[in-house]
PDB file of C-alpha atoms in Angstrom:
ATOM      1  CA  UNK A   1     -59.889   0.896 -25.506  1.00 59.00           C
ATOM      2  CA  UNK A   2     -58.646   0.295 -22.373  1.00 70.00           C
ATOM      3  CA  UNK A   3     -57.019  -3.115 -21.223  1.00 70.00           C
ATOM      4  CA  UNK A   4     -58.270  -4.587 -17.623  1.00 71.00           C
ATOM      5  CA  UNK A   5     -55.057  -5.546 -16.125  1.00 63.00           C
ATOM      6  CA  UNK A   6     -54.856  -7.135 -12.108  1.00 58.00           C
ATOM      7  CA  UNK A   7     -53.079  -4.762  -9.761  1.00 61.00           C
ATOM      8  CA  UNK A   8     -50.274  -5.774  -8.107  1.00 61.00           C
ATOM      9  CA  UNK A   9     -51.553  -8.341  -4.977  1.00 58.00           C
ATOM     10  CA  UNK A  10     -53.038  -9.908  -7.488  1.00 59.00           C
ATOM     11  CA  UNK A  11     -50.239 -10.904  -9.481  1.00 61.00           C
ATOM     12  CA  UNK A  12     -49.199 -13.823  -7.340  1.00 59.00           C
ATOM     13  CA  UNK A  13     -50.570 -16.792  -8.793  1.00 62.00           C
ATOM     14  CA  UNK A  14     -51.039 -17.119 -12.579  1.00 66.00           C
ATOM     15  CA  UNK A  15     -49.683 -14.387 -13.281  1.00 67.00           C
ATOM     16  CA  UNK A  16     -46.320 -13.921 -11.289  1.00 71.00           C
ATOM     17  CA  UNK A  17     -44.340 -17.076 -10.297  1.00 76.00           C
ATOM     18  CA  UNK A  18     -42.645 -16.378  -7.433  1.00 81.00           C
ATOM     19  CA  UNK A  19     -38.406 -16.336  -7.700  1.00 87.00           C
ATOM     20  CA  UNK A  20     -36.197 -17.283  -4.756  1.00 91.00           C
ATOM     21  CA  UNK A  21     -35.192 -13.898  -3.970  1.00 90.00           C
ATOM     22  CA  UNK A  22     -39.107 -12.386  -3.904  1.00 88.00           C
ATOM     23  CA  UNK A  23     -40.148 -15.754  -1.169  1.00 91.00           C
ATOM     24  CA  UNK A  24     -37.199 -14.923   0.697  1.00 94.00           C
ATOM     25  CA  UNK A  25     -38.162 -10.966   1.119  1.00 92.00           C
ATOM     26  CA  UNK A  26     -41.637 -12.076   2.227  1.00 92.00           C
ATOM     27  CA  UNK A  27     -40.224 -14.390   4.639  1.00 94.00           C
ATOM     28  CA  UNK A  28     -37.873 -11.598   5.565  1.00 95.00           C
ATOM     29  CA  UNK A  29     -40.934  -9.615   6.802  1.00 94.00           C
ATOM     30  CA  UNK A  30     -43.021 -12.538   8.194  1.00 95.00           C
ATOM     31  CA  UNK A  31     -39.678 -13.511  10.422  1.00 96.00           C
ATOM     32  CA  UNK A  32     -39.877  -9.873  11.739  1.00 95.00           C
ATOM     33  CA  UNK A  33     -43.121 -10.010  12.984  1.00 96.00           C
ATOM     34  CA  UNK A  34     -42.509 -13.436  14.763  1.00 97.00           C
ATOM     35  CA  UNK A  35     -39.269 -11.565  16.552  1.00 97.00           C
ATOM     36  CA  UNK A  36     -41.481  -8.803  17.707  1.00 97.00           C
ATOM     37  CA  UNK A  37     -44.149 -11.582  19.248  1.00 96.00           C
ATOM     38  CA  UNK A  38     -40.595 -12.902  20.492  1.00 96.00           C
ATOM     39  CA  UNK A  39     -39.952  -9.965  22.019  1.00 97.00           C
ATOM     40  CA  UNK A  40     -43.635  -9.477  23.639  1.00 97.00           C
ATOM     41  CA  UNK A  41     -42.825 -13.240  25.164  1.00 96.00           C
ATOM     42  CA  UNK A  42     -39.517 -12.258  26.381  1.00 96.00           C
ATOM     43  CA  UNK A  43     -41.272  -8.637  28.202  1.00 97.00           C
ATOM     44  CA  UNK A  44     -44.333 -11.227  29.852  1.00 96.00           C
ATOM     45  CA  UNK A  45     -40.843 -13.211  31.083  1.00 95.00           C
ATOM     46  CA  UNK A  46     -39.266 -10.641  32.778  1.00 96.00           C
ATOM     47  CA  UNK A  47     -42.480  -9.081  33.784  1.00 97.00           C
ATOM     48  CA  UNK A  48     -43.529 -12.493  35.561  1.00 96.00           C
ATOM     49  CA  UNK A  49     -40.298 -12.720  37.106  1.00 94.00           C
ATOM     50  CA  UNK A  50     -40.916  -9.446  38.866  1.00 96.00           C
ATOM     51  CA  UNK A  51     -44.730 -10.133  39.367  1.00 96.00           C
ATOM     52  CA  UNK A  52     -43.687 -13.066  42.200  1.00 94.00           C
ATOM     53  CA  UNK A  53     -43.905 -16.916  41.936  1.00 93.00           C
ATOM     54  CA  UNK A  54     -47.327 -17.071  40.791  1.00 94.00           C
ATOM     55  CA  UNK A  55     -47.161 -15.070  38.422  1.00 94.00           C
ATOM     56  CA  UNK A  56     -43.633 -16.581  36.976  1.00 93.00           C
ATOM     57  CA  UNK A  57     -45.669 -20.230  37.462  1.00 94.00           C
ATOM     58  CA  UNK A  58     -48.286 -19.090  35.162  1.00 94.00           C
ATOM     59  CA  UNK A  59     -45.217 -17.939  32.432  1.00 95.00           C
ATOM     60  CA  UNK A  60     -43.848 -21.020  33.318  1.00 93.00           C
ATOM     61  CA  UNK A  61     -47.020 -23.009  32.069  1.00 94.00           C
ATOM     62  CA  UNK A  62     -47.638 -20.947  29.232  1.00 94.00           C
ATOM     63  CA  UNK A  63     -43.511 -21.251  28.463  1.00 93.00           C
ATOM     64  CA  UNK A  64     -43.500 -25.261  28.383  1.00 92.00           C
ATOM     65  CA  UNK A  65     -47.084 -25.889  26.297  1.00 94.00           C
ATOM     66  CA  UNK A  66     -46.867 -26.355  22.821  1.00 96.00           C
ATOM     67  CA  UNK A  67     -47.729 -22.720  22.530  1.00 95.00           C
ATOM     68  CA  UNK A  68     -44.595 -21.276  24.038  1.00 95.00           C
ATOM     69  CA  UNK A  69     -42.029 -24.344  22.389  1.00 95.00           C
ATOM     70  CA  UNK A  70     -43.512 -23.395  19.079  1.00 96.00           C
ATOM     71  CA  UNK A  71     -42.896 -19.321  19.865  1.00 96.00           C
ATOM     72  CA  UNK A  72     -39.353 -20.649  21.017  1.00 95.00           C
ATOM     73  CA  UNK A  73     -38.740 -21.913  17.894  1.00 97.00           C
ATOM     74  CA  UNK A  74     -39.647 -19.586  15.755  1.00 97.00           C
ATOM     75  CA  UNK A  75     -38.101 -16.965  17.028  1.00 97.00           C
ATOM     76  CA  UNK A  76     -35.117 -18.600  17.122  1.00 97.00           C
ATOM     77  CA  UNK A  77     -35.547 -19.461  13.727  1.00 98.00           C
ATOM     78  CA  UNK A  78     -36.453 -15.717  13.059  1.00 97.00           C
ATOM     79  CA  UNK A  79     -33.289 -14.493  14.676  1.00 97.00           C
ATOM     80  CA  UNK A  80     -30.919 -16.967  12.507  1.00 98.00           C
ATOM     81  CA  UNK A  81     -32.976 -15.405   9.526  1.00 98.00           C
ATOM     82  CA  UNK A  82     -32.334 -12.109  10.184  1.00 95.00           C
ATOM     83  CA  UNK A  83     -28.891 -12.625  10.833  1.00 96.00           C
ATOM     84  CA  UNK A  84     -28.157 -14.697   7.654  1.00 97.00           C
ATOM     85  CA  UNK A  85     -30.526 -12.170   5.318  1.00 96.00           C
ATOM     86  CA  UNK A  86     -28.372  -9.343   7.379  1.00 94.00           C
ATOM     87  CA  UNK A  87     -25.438 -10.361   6.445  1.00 96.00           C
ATOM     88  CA  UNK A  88     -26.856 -10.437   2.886  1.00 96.00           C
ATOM     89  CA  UNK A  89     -27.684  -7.608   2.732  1.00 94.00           C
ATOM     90  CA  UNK A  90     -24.279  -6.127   4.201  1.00 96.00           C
ATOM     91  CA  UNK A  91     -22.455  -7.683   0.877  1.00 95.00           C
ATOM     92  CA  UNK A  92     -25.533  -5.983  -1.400  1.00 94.00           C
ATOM     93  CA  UNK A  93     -24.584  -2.801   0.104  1.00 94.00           C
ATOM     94  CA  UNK A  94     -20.826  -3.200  -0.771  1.00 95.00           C
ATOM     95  CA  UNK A  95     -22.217  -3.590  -4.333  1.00 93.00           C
ATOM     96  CA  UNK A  96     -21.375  -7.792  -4.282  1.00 94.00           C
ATOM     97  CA  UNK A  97     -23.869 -10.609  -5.349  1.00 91.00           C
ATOM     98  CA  UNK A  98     -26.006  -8.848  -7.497  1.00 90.00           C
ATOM     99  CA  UNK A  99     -26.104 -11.026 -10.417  1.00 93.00           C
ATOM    100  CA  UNK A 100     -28.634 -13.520 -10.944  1.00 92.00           C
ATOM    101  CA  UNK A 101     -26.445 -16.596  -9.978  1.00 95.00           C
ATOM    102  CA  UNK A 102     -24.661 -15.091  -7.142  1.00 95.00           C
ATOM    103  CA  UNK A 103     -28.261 -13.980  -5.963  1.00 94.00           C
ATOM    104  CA  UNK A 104     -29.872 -17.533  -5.819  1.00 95.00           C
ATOM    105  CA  UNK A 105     -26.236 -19.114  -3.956  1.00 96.00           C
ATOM    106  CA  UNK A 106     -26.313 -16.469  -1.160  1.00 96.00           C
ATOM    107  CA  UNK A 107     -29.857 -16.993  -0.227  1.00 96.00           C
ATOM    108  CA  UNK A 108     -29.763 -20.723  -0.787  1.00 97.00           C
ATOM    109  CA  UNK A 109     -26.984 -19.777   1.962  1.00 97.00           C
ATOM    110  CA  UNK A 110     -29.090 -17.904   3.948  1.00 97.00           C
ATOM    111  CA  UNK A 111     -31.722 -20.744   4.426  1.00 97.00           C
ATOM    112  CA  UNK A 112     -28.908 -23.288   4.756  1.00 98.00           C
ATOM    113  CA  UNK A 113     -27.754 -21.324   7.800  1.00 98.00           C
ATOM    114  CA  UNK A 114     -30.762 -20.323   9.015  1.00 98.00           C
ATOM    115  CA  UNK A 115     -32.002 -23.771   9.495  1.00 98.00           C
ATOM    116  CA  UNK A 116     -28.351 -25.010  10.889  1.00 98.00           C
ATOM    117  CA  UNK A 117     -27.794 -22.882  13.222  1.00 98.00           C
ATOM    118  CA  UNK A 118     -31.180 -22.793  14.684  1.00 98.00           C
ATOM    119  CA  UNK A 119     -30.856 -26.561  15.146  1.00 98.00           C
ATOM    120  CA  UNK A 120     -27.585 -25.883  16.997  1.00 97.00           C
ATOM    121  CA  UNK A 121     -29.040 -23.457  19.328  1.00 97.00           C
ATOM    122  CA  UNK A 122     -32.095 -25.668  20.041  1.00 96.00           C
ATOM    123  CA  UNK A 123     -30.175 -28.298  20.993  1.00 96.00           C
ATOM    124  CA  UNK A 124     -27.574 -26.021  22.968  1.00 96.00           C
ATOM    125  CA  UNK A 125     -30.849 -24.702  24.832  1.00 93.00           C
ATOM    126  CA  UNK A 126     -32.342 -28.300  25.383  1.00 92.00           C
ATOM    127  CA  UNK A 127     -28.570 -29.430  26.815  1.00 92.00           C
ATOM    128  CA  UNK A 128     -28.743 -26.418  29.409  1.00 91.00           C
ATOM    129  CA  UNK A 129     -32.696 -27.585  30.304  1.00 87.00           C
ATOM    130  CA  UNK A 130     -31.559 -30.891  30.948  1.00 85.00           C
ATOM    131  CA  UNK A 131     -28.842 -29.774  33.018  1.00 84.00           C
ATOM    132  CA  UNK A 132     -30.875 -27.691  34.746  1.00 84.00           C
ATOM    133  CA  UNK A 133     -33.501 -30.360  35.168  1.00 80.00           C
ATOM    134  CA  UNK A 134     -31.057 -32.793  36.866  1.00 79.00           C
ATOM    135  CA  UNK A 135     -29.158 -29.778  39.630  1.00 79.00           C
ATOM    136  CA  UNK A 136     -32.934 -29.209  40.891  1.00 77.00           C
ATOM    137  CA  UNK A 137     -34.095 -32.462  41.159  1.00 75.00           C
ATOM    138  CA  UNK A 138     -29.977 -33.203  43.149  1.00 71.00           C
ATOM    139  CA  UNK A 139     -30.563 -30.050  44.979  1.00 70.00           C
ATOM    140  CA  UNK A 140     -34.098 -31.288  45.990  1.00 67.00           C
ATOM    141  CA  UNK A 141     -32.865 -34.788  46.678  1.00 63.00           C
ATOM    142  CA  UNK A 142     -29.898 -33.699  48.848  1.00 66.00           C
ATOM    143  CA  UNK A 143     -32.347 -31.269  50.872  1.00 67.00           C
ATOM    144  CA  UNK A 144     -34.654 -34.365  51.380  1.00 63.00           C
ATOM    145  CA  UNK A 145     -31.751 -35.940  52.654  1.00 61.00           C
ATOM    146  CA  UNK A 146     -30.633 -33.082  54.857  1.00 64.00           C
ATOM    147  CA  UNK A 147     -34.331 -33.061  56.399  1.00 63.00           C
ATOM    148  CA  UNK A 148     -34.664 -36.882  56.862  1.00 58.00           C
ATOM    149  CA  UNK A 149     -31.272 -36.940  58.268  1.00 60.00           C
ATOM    150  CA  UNK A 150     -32.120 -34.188  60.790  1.00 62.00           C
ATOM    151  CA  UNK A 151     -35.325 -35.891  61.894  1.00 62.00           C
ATOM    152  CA  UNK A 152     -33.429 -39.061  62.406  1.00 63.00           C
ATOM    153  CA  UNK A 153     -31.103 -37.178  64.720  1.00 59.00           C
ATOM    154  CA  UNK A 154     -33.762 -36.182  67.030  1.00 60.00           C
TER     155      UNK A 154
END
């Protein structure tokens, strides 16, 4: 008599609940696929940039919607991921933090990180807009000036 047993996708739910470690490889693989959309969005870039300015001003558009802020920051996320998990995995290779407790500290790590430094570099990256922001609109100001000043001369 045989015993009908689920296969293996089907163990998630009642009969599997998931650890730390077996969320944190899933999220492992779902972070790579958001680096390779990442890296699709970061291809269109340059290829806009080369296409001329109306092609770059429909990136642009794309780049600032909701759309391209939320790709931002999940890839950014991705990247601090990967790096933390990477550097995981570097110390599994040397044989280190195998054991169950050292397991659940290094990946409580890894999120830890992951969400720090991702806030760091959004904020770096929303400094440097700013900054940005304000030289064009001085540059534009100044050349206003430059062409009122001119007209005023003739």
């Amino acid at each position: 008599m045989s015993v009908q047993r689920p296969l293996s996708p089907f163990m998630l739910g009642s009969y599997y609940r998931p650890q730390l470690t077996s969320v944190l490889s899933i999220l492992h693989r779902i972070t790579g696929l958001i680096l390779c959309l990442g890296a699709v969005a970061l291809v269109a870039w340059v290829a806009a940039l080369s296409s001329g300015p109306d092609a770059y001003a429909g990136f642009q558009s794309f780049a600032h919607g909701i759309g391209g802020q939320g790709l931002l920051v999940a890839s950014v996320f991705s990247l601090s991921y990967h790096l933390g998990n990477g550097i995981r995995h570097l110390f599994w290779d040397a044989g280190k933090g195998f054991d169950l407790k050292s397991a659940y500290a290094s990946g409580y790590a890894v999120i830890a990180f992951a969400l720090v430094f991702s806030a760091i570099v959004l904020v770096v990256l929303n400094l440097i807009g700013a900054l940005i922001a304000v030289q064009r609109k001085d540059g534009i100001a100044r050349s206003e000036e430059r062409r009122v000043g001119k007209e005023c001369l003739r």
